[in-house]
Structure formats: C-alpha cells, structure tokens
Coordinates of C-alpha atoms in Angstrom, one line a residue:
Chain A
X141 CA 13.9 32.7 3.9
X142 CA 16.1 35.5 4.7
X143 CA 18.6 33.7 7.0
X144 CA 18.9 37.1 9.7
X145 CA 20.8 35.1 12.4
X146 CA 22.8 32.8 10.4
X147 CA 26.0 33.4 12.0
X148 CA 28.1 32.0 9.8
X149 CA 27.2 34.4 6.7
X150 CA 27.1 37.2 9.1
X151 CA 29.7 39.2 7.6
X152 CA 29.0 38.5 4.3
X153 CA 25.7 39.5 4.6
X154 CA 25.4 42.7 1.9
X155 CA 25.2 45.6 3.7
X156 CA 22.4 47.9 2.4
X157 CA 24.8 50.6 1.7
X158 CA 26.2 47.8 -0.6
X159 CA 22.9 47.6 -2.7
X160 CA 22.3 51.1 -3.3
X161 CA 25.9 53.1 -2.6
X162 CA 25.2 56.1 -1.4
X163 CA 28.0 59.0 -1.7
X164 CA 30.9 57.0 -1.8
X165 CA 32.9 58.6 1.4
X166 CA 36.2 57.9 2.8
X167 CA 34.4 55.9 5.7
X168 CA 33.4 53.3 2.8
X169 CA 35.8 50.8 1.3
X170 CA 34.9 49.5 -2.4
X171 CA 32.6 46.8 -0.9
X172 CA 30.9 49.6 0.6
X173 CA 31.3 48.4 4.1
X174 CA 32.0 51.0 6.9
X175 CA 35.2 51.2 7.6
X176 CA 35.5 53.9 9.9
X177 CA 33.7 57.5 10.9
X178 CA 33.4 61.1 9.4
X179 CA 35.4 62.6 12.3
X180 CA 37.6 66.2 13.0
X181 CA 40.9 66.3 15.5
X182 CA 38.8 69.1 17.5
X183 CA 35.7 67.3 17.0
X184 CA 37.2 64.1 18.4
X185 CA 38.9 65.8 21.4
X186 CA 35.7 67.4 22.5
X187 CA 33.8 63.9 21.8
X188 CA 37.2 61.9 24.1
X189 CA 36.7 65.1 26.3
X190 CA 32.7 64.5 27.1
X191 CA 33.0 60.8 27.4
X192 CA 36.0 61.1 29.8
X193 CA 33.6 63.9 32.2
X194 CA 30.7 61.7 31.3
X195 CA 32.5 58.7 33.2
X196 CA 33.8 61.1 35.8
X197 CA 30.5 62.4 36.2
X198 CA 28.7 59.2 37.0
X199 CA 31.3 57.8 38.8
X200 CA 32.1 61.1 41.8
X201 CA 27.9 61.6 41.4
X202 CA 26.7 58.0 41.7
X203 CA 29.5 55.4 42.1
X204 CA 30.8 56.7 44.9
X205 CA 28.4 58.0 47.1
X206 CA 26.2 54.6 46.9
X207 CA 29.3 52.9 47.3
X208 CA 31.5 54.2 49.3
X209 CA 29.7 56.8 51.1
X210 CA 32.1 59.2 49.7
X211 CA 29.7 62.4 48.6
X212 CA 32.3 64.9 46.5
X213 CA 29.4 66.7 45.0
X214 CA 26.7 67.2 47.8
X215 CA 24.4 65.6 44.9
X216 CA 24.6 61.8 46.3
X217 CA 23.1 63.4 49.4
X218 CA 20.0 65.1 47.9
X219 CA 19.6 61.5 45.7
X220 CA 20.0 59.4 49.0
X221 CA 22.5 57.6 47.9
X222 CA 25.2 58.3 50.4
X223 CA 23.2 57.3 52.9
X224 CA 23.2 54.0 51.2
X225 CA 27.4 53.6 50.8
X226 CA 27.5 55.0 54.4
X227 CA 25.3 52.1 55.3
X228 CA 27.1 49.3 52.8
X229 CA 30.5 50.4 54.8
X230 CA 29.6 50.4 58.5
X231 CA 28.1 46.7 57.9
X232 CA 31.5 45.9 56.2
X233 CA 33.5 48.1 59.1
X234 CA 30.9 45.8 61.8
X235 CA 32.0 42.3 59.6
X236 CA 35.4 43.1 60.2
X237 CA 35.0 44.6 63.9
X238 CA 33.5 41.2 64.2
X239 CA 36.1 39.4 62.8
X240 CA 38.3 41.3 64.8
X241 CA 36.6 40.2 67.8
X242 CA 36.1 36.3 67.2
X243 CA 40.0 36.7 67.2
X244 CA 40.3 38.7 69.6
X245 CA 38.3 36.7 72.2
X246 CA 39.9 36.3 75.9
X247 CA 41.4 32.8 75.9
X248 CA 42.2 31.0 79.2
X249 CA 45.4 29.2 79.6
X250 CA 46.2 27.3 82.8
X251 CA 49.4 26.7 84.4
X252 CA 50.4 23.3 82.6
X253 CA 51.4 22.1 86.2
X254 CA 47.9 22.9 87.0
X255 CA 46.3 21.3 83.5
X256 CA 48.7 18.0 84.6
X257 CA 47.1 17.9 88.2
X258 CA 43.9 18.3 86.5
X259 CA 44.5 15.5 84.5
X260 CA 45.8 13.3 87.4
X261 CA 42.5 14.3 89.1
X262 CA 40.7 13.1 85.9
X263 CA 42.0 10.5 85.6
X264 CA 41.1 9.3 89.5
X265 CA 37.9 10.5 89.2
X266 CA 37.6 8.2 86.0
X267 CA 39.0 5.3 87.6
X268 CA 36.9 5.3 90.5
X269 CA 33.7 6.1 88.6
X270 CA 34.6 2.7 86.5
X271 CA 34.8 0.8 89.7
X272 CA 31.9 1.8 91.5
X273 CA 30.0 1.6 88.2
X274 CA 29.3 5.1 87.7
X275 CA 29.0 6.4 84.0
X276 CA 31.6 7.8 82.9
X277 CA 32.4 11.8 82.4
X278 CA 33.1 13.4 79.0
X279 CA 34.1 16.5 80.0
X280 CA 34.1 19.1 76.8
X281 CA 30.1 17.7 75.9
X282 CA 28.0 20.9 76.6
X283 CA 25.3 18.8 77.8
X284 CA 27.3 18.2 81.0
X285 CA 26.6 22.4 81.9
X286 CA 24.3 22.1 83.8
X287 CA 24.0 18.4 84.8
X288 CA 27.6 17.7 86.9
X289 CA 26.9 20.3 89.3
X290 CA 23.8 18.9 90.3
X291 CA 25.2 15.5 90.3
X292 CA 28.1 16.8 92.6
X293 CA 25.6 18.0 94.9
X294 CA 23.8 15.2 95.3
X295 CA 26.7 12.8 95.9
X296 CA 28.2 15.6 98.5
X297 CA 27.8 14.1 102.2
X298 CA 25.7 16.7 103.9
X299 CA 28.0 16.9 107.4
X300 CA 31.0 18.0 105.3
X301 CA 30.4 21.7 103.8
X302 CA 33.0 23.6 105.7
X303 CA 36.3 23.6 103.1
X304 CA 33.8 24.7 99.8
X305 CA 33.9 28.6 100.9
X306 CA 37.4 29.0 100.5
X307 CA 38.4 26.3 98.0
X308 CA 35.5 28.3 95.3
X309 CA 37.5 31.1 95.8
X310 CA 39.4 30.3 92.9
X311 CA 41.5 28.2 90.7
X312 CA 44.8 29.3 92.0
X313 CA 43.6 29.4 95.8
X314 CA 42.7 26.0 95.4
X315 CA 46.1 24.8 94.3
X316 CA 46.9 24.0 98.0
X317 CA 43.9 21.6 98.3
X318 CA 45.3 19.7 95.7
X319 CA 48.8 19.7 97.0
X320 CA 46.7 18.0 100.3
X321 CA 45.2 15.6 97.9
X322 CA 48.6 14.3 96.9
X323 CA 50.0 14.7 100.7
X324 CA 47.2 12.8 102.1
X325 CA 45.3 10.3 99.3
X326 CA 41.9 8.4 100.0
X327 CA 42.8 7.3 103.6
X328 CA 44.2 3.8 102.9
X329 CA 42.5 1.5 104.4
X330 CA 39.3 2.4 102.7
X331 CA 41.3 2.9 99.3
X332 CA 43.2 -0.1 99.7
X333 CA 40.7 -2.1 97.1
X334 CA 40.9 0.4 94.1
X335 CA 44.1 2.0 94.6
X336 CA 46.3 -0.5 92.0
X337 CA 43.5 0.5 89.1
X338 CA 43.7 4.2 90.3
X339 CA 47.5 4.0 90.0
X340 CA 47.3 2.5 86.8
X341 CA 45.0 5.1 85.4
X342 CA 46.9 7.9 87.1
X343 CA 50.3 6.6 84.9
X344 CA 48.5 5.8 81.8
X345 CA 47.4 9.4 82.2
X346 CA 50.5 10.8 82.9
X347 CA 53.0 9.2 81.3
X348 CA 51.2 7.8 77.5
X349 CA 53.5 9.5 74.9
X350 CA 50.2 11.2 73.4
X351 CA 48.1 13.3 76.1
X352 CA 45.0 13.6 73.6
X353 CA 43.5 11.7 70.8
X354 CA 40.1 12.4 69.1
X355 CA 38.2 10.9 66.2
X356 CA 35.8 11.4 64.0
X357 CA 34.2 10.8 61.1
X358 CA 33.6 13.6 58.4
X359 CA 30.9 12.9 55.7
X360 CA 31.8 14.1 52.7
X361 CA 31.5 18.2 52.4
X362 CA 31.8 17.9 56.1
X363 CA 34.6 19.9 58.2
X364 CA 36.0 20.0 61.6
X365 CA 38.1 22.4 63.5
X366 CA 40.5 21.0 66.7
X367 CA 41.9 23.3 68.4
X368 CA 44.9 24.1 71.4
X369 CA 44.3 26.4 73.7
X370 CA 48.3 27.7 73.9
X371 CA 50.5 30.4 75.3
X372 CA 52.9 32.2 72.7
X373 CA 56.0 30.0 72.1
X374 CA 54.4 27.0 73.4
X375 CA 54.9 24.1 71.1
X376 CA 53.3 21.0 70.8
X377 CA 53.5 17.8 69.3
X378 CA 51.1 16.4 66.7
X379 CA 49.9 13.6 64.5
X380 CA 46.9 13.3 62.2
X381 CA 45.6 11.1 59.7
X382 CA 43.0 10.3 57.5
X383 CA 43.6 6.6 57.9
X384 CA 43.5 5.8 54.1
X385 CA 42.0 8.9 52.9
X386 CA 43.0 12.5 52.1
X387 CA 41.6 15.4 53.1
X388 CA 41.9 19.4 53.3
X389 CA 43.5 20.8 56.2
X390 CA 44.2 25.1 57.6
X391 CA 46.5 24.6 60.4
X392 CA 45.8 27.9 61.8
X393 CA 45.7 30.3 65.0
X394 CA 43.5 33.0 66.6
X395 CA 43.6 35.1 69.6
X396 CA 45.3 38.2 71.3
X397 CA 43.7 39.6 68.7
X398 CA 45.5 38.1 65.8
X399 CA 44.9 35.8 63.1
X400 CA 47.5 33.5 61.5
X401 CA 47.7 30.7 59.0
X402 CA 50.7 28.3 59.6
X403 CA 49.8 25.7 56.7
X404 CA 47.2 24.6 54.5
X405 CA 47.3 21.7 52.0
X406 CA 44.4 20.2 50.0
X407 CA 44.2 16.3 49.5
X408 CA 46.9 15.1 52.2
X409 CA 46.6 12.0 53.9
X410 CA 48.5 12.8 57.0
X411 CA 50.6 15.0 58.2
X412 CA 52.9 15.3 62.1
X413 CA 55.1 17.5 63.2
X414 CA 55.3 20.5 65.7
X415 CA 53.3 23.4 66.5
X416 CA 54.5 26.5 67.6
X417 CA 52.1 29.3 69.0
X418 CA 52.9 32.3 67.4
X419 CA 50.5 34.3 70.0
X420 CA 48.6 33.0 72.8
X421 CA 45.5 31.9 71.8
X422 CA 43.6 28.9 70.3
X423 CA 46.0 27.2 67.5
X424 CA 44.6 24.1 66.0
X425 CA 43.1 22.4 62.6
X426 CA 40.5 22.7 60.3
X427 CA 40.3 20.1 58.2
X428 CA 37.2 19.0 55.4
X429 CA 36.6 15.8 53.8
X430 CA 36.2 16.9 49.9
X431 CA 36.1 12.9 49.0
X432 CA 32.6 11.7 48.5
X433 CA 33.2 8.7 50.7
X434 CA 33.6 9.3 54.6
X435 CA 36.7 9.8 55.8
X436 CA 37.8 9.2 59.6
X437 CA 40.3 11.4 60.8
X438 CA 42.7 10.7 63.7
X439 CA 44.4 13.4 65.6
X440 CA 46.9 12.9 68.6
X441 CA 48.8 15.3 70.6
X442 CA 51.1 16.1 73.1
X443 CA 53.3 18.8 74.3
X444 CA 52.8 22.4 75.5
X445 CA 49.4 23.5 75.9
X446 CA 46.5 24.5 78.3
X447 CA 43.8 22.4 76.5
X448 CA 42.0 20.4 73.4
X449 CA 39.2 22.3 72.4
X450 CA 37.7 19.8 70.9
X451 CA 33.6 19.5 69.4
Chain B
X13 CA 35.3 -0.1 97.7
X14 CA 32.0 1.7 99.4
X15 CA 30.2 4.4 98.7
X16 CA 31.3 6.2 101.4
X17 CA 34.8 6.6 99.4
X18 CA 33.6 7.9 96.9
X19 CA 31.8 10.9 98.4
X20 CA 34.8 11.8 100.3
X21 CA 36.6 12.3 97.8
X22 CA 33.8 14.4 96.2
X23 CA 33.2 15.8 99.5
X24 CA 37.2 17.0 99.3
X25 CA 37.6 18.1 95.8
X26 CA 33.5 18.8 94.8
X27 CA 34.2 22.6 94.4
X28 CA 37.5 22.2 92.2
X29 CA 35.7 19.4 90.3
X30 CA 33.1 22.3 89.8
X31 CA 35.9 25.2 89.0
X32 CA 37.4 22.9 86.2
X33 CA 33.7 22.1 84.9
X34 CA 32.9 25.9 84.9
X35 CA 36.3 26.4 82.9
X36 CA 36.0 23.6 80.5
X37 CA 32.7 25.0 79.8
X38 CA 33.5 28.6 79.6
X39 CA 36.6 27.3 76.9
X40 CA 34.2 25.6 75.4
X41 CA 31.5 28.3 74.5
X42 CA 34.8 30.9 73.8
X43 CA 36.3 28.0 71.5
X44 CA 32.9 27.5 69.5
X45 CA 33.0 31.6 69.0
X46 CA 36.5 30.9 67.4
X47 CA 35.1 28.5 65.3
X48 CA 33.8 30.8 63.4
X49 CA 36.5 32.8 62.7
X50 CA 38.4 30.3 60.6
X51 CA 38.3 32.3 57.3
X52 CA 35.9 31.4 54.8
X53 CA 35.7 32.0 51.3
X54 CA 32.6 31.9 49.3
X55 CA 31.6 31.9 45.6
X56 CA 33.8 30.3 42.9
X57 CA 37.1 31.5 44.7
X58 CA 36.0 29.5 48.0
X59 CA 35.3 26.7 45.3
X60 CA 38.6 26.6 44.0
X61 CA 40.0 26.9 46.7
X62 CA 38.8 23.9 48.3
X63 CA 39.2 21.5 45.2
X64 CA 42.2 19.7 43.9
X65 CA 43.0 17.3 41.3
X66 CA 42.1 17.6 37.6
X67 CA 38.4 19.7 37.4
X68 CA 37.6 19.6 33.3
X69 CA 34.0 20.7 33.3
X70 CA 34.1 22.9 36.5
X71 CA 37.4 24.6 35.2
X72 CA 35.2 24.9 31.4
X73 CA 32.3 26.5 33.3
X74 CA 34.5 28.8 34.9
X75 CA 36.5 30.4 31.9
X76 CA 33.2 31.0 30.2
X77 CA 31.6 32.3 32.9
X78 CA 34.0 34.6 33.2
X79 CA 34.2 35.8 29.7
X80 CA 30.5 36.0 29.1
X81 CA 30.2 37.5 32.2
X82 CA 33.1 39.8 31.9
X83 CA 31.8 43.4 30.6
X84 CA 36.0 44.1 29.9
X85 CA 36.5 41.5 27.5
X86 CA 33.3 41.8 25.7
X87 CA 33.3 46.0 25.6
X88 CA 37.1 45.3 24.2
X89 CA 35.7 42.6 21.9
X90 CA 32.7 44.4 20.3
X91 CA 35.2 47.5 19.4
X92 CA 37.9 45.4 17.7
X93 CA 35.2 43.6 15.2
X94 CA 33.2 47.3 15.2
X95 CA 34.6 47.5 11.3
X96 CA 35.3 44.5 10.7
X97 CA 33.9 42.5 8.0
X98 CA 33.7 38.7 6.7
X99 CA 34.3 35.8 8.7
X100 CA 38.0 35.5 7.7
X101 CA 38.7 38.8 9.0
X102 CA 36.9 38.7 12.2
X103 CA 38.7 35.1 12.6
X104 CA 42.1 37.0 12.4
X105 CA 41.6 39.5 15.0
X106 CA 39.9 37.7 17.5
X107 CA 42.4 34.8 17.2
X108 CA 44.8 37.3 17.5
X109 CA 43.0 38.5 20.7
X110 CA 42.9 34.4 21.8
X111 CA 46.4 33.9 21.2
X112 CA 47.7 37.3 22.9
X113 CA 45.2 36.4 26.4
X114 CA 45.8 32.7 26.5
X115 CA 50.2 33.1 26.3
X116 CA 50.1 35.7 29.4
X117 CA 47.1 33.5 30.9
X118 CA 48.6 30.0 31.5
X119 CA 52.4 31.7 31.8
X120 CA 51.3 34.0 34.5
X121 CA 50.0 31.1 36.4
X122 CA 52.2 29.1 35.4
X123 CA 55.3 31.1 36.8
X124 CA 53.2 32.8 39.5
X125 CA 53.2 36.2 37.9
X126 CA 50.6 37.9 38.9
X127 CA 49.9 42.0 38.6
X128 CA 47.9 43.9 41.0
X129 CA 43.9 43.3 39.7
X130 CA 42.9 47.1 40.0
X131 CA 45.6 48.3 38.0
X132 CA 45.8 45.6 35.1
X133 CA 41.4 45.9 35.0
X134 CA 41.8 49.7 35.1
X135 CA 44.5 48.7 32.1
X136 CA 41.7 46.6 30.5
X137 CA 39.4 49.6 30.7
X138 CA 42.5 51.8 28.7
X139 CA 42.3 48.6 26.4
X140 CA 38.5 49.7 25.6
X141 CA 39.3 53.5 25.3
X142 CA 42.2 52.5 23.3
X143 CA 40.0 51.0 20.5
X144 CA 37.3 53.3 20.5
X145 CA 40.0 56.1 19.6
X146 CA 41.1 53.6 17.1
X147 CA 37.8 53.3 15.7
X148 CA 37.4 57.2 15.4
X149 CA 40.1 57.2 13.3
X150 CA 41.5 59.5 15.9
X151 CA 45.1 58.6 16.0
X152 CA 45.4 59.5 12.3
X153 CA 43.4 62.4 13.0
X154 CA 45.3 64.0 15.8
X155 CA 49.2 61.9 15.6
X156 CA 49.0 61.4 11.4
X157 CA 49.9 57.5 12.1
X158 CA 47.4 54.7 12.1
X159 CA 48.7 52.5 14.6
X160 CA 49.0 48.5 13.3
X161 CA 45.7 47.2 14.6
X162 CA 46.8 43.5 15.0
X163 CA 49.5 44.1 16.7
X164 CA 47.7 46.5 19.1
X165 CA 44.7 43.6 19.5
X166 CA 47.7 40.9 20.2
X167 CA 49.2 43.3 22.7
X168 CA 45.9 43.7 24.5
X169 CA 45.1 40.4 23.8
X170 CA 48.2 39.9 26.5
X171 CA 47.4 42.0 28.5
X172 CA 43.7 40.7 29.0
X173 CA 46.0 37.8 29.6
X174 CA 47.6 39.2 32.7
X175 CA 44.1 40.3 34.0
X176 CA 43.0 36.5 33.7
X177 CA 46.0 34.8 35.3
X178 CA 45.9 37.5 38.3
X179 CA 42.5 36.8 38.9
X180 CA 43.2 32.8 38.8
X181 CA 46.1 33.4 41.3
X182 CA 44.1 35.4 43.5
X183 CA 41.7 32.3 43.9
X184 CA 44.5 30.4 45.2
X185 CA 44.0 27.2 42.7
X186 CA 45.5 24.2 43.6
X187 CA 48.8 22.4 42.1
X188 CA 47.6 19.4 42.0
X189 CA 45.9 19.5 38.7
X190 CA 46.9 22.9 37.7
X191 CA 48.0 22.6 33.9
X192 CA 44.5 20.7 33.1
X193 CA 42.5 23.4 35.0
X194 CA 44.2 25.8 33.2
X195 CA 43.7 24.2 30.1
X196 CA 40.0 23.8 30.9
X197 CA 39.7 27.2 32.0
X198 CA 41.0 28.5 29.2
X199 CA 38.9 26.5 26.5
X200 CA 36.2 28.0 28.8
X201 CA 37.5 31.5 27.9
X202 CA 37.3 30.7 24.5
X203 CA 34.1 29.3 24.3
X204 CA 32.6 32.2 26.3
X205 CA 34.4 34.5 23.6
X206 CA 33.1 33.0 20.6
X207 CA 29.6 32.8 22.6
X208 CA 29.6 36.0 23.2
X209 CA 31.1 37.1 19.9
X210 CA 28.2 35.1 18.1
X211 CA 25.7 37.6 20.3
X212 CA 27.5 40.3 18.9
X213 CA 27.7 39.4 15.6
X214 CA 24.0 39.0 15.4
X215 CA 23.5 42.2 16.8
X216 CA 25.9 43.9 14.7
X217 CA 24.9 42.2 11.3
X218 CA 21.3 43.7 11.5
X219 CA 22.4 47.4 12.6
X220 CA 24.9 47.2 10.1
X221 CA 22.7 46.7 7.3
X222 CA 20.6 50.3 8.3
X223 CA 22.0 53.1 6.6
X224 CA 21.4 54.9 10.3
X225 CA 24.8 52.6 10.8
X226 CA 27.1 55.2 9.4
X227 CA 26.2 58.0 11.7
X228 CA 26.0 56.1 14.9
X229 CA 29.3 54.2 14.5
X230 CA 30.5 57.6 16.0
X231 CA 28.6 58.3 18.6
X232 CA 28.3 54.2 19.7
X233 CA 32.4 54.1 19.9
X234 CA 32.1 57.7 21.9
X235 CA 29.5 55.9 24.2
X236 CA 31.8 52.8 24.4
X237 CA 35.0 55.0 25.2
X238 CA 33.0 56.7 27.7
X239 CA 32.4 53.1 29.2
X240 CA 36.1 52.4 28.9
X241 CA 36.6 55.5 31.1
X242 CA 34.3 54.4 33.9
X243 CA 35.9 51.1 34.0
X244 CA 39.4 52.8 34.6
X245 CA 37.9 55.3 37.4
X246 CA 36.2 52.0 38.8
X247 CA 39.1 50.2 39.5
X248 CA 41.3 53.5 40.3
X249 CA 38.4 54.4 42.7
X250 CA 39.1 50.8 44.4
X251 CA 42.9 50.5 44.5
X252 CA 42.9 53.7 45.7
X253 CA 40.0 52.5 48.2
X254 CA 41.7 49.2 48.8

C-alpha cells in the first residue's frame, strides 16, 4: 500500500529523518529535509581538488589514448588502449584520404571542338544506323564495354586495315581523319539516298538550343546524381524540373582535388540558370525525391562542357 | 543505301568510333567513383537535413531524444532538485531551467546564433560543476555569499539553451517549416525533461528516505562535480582536437 513510485507525492513523501529527527544539524531545515552537507572551505577544496584530478586522470589515462591515440602517460600503452585510438584515427585519416581521392580523381576533358565533331559523328552514325535498321547506340550504358568493339570488328571490311595503326594512336592524332571525313563525306553517289536524313540529324545535333536532355523517374527515397565533366571557368546552361513535383537538389562539384557545393535547396520544383566550374572537374546535380509519390525529373543543358556523365 | 556504305564508313572511322567508346567508358567508371563522393550525412542530422515542411512527431521525437539521451542536461538536472523538496518547489526550478533553455533555444535558431558546440558543451559541463559546488555549500564556505539559486538555474537554463540551438543549426534544418519544428522539438525537450526528471525523482525519493542520505549527499555531488570536470576536458580535448 505504500505508494514507493507515486511520482506525484514524491516530495512529500516524509523523509525518515522526518519521523525520528535525529540531531537537528544545520544541513536540516525544520521539516527535517536535507538541505545541504556538513562541509569545511579546506575540506571542500581538497574534495573540488580530487574530483578535478579524478576527471583529469581518466581522461589523459583513458580518454585519450583509446581515442585519440594520444598516450601522455605511457599507461594507455601497457592497457592497449593506444593501440586502439591509433587504430580509430588512421581509419578516419584513410576515410578522409579517401574522400580526398574520389575528389581528386583524374577527369578527362576534351577539346569542345573535338566533343562537337564527336557529336556530328554521333549523330551520322545514328542516322545511318536508323536507316539501314540497325539498333540504335546508347553510348554512356556500361553494357556497351565490351560489346561495340566486337560489333565494329565484325562490320569492318577485311581488305581495308591499313589507316587503324596510326588513327589508334590517339585522340588528338586522329583529329586529321576527321578533318578528311568532313573534306571528303560518304562518296556521293553511294550516299546520295541517306544523305538529306543525315543532314537533318547532323543540324538537329548541332544546332537544337539544348545539347543534352535526360529523364528519369525517382521513386520516392530515391536519388540521382547528373554530372558535367567541365574545365575551370567553363559555364553552362541548364534547366531542370520535376514536372509537377518538388524535389531536393546539391548542385555541387568535384575534382582537381576539390570539393565544392554551389547550391542546395530542399522541396523545389525547378530550377535554370548557369553553371560556372569553379575547378575543372565533374560539376553537376544530385537531386532526391523525398515525396512519397514518383517524381520524374527533366534535366537539359547546353553550353561549355566536355560531357554528361549521366547513369 | 547498301551495306557496303555502311562499312566504309566504319571501315574509315572504326578506330575513333573505338577511341570515343574507350573514353566514354573510362568517364563513365571515373564518374561512378565520383558518385560517391557527393557528401552524405547520416543519423538524425542526415535526416534533417533531407526533410522540409512541418515534422510534429519526428521534431517531438527528436527534442526528447535528445534530452533523455543528453548526460549534460540530466547531470545538471539531478544537481538542481539534489535538495529540493515538494512538488511546488521542484516545479519552480525546473520551470525556471525550461523557460531559461527554451528563450536561447528557438532565438538562437531563430536569428542564426549559434556558438561553437565544444565550447558552449564544455560550458554545460561548468554548468554541472557549478551546482555541485552550490550544493556543498561551498560558495558560502569559501566567498561568505550564497549565490541566488534561481537566478543561476535561469542563467544556465540559457545557456543549455545556446547548447540546443547550436546543435539544431549545425544539422542544417530546413526553413520551410522551421517555427513548428522548433516548436515540436522543443515540447520534445520538455517532455524528455520531465521523463527524465520522473526517473530521478523515483530514484531520489527512496535514497532520500535512508538516513545513509545525509552522508552521501557529499560525496554524490563530489562524484557529480567530478563528472562535470570530465565533460569540460571532453569537449576541451575535442575543440582543441578539432
């Protein structure tokens, strides 16, 4: 019946000095509640004195050898502990190192008069795929490492080997080549037929106000990163939206070693403007869907730089 | 239109066609390593950062987890009510406390005014040595003056406060929302304060009532100024660290 953990009374509850008072001392009040502790000034500067070395004492013999690796004492050694904060801070020094790294990773940027022949090439290649039938190319999908080289080999007249050595060379070796390719197109009279939808493909290529434009569809909790592979100072033009929706977005960079955030927002439905590479490196989005309906996101660019780096 | 057309033109550009492969591929597998360095945050400050809008319950769970989970707080807590009795007086110092953490709290969001977290927690610690020297009666011991305990658990109270909102601006919490988030998240506090206040009082109603109470009032309040110590060489020991 004796109510112990009735909160409510808690402090009412009669203390047991209250029932039988002991000697009444100046650390009772005339309730007979405690009210405070027998104490002397030396007596309390030793006791303020022991807890402050106590605190010390755990912290230089404990705290910061199994934390930090920092052994002051020589004790954390014997106890094996700062083996253990030497341990906790090379994985944190390797986290970072690798951080460091991801950022730091060697990014290729072409020539944008390159990137634009490419794209002219592309677009050709695309053209005359779709009128001899052949399925077309999506570049960026990894499953095409392996599988276009093979394909090229097979399609490659046999009698014909003699430019490859020196065109593999490398990119810009191979510029000429495609200078000849402009100088001297598919021979005319065999290119005659296809020529008006390669020309059409060629401009829509080169001249549509937007020079890339993905989609896709983020379930909800899902993210996505687009990225630019850019030089410093490069800027280009871009437009996204979440056609309806909203969604988070980092408009950040990496590269060269450096990191940077330009912009983040949470629950925006669209957003254009300009990018600016502050370094080269990859500069892009990363935007997640935080609704719990899908959201499909719409991205187009344009401008100065190497590449969409797109999944 | 023949085939043959087609594999001149392969014939011609099949090695560049390769070259540009090789490269899109090789940006590719570089790009994916970059994915993962867009920076991540995990735990409650990667939640909050992600969210926006008005977050009642989340916001709720969040203030008392904090609380109940914040040693600080509850060290600071159990030395104010150490000597205090009755449900009136207890209600007085820790609404004092409430009052004194929720002002600097929601104003130090509010106006962005936030104070390094080492030094205001290492502050919090000097908040827990404070009131065990209080409790000793050692500022009338060694200074003659007792020092007006309310205002002193109002002044902490704010300064608590200032450790809250610094910690809520270092998650980053979103605008959109922010006044009922706070609002939330400060209920929370005060619901994880009288929570944990209600597992103090239970534990302090029974010891009190032992006559062994009287002679380890002093040596609990030397233990818990000992505590307040390590708390202060904790966070000196990681600003200094930083």
């Amino acid at each position: 019946m004796q109510q112990r953990f009735d909160i409510g009374r808690a402090a009412q509850t009669p203390l047991r000095a209250e029932r039988a008072p002991g000697p009444q001392t100046s650390m009772h009040d005339q309730a007979g509640h405690v009210r405070g502790v027998e104490a002397t000034s030396g007596g309390l500067i030793r006791s303020t004195v022991i807890s402050g070395a106590a605190a010390l004492a755990v912290l230089t013999i404990f705290y910061l050898p199994a934390e930090y690796g920092v052994d002051a004492t020589g004790l954390g050694g014997m106890l094996g502990l700062t083996e253990m904060g030497q341990i906790k801070q090379q994985l944190f020094d390797e986290a970072a190192a690798d951080d460091a790294a991801a950022a730091a990773a060697p990014v290729i940027t072409l020539d944008p008069a390159v990137t634009a022949r490419l794209d002219r090439m592309e677009a050709q290649l695309l053209a005359i795929g779709a009128i001899i039938g052949a399925p077309a190319i999506d570049l960026p999908a990894p499953a095409f490492e392996s599988a276009p080289a093979e394909e090229l080999v097979v399609v490659e007249p046999e009698p014909q080997p003699a430019p490859e050595p020196v065109a593999t060379e490398s990119v810009p070796e191979s510029a000429p080549a495609v200078e000849d390719t402009e100088a001297n197109p598919v021979p005319a009279a065999e290119a005659a037929a296809i020529e008006p939808a390669v020309e059409a493909a060629v401009a829509e290529a080169i001249t549509s106000e937007w020079r890339d434009q993905v989609n896709y569809t983020l379930a909800p909790g899902e993210g996505i990163e687009v990225k630019l592979v850019m030089q410093e100072g490069q800027t280009a033009r871009f437009e996204w939206t979440a056609n309806g929706a909203v969604v988070n977005y980092d408009t950040h960079g990496d590269g060269s070693g450096q990191k940077i955030s330009y912009d983040t927002g949470r629950g925006v439905p669209e957003q254009a403007g300009e990018l600016t590479a502050a370094f080269t490196g990859n500069h892009g989005w990363f935007w997640r869907n935080r609704t719990d309906a899908p959201v499909t996101m719409s991205l187009r660019t344009a401008g100065d730089y190497a590449e969409m780096k797109a999944p | 239109m023949s085939h043959r057309t087609q594999t001149s033109w392969f014939a011609d550009h099949g090695p560049l066609r390769v070259m540009v492969l090789l490269a899109t591929i090789a940006i590719t597998l570089l790009w994916a390593e970059a994915a993962l360095a867009h920076a991540v945050t995990l735990g409650d400050k990667g939640y909050i950062q992600e969210i926006t809008g008005p977050q009642i319950i989340p916001f709720l769970y969040l203030g008392a987890k904090h609380m109940v989970t914040g040693y600080d707080h509850i060290l600071f807590l159990f030395g104010v009510i150490f000597f205090l009795y009755g449900m009136k007086e207890i209600g007085i110092y820790v609404t004092l406390f409430a009052i004194g953490h929720s002002t600097t709290m929601l104003a130090g969001v509010w106006f962005n005014f936030g104070i390094n977290s080492y030094i205001i927690d290492a502050i919090i610690g000097f908040s827990v040595v404070y009131k065990a020297l209080d409790n000793l009666g050692a500022f009338q011991r060694w200074f003659g003056v007792q020092p007006n305990t309310k205002a002193a658990t109002l002044i902490f109270g704010f300064l608590h406060g200032f450790g809250l909102s610094s910690k809520i601006l270092d998650y980053d919490i979103s605008p959109d929302g922010l006044l009922v988030n706070l609002l939330a998240f400060n209920v929370g506090v005060e619901i994880g304060q009288l929570t944990a206040l209600a597992a103090i009082l239970v534990f302090m109603n029974r010891w009190r009532a032992m006559p062994a109470f009287g002679r380890q009032a002093y040596t609990v309040n030397v233990i818990m100024m000992g505590l307040g110590f390590y708390l202060m060489g904790f966070q000196l020991i990681g600003l200094a660290m930083a």
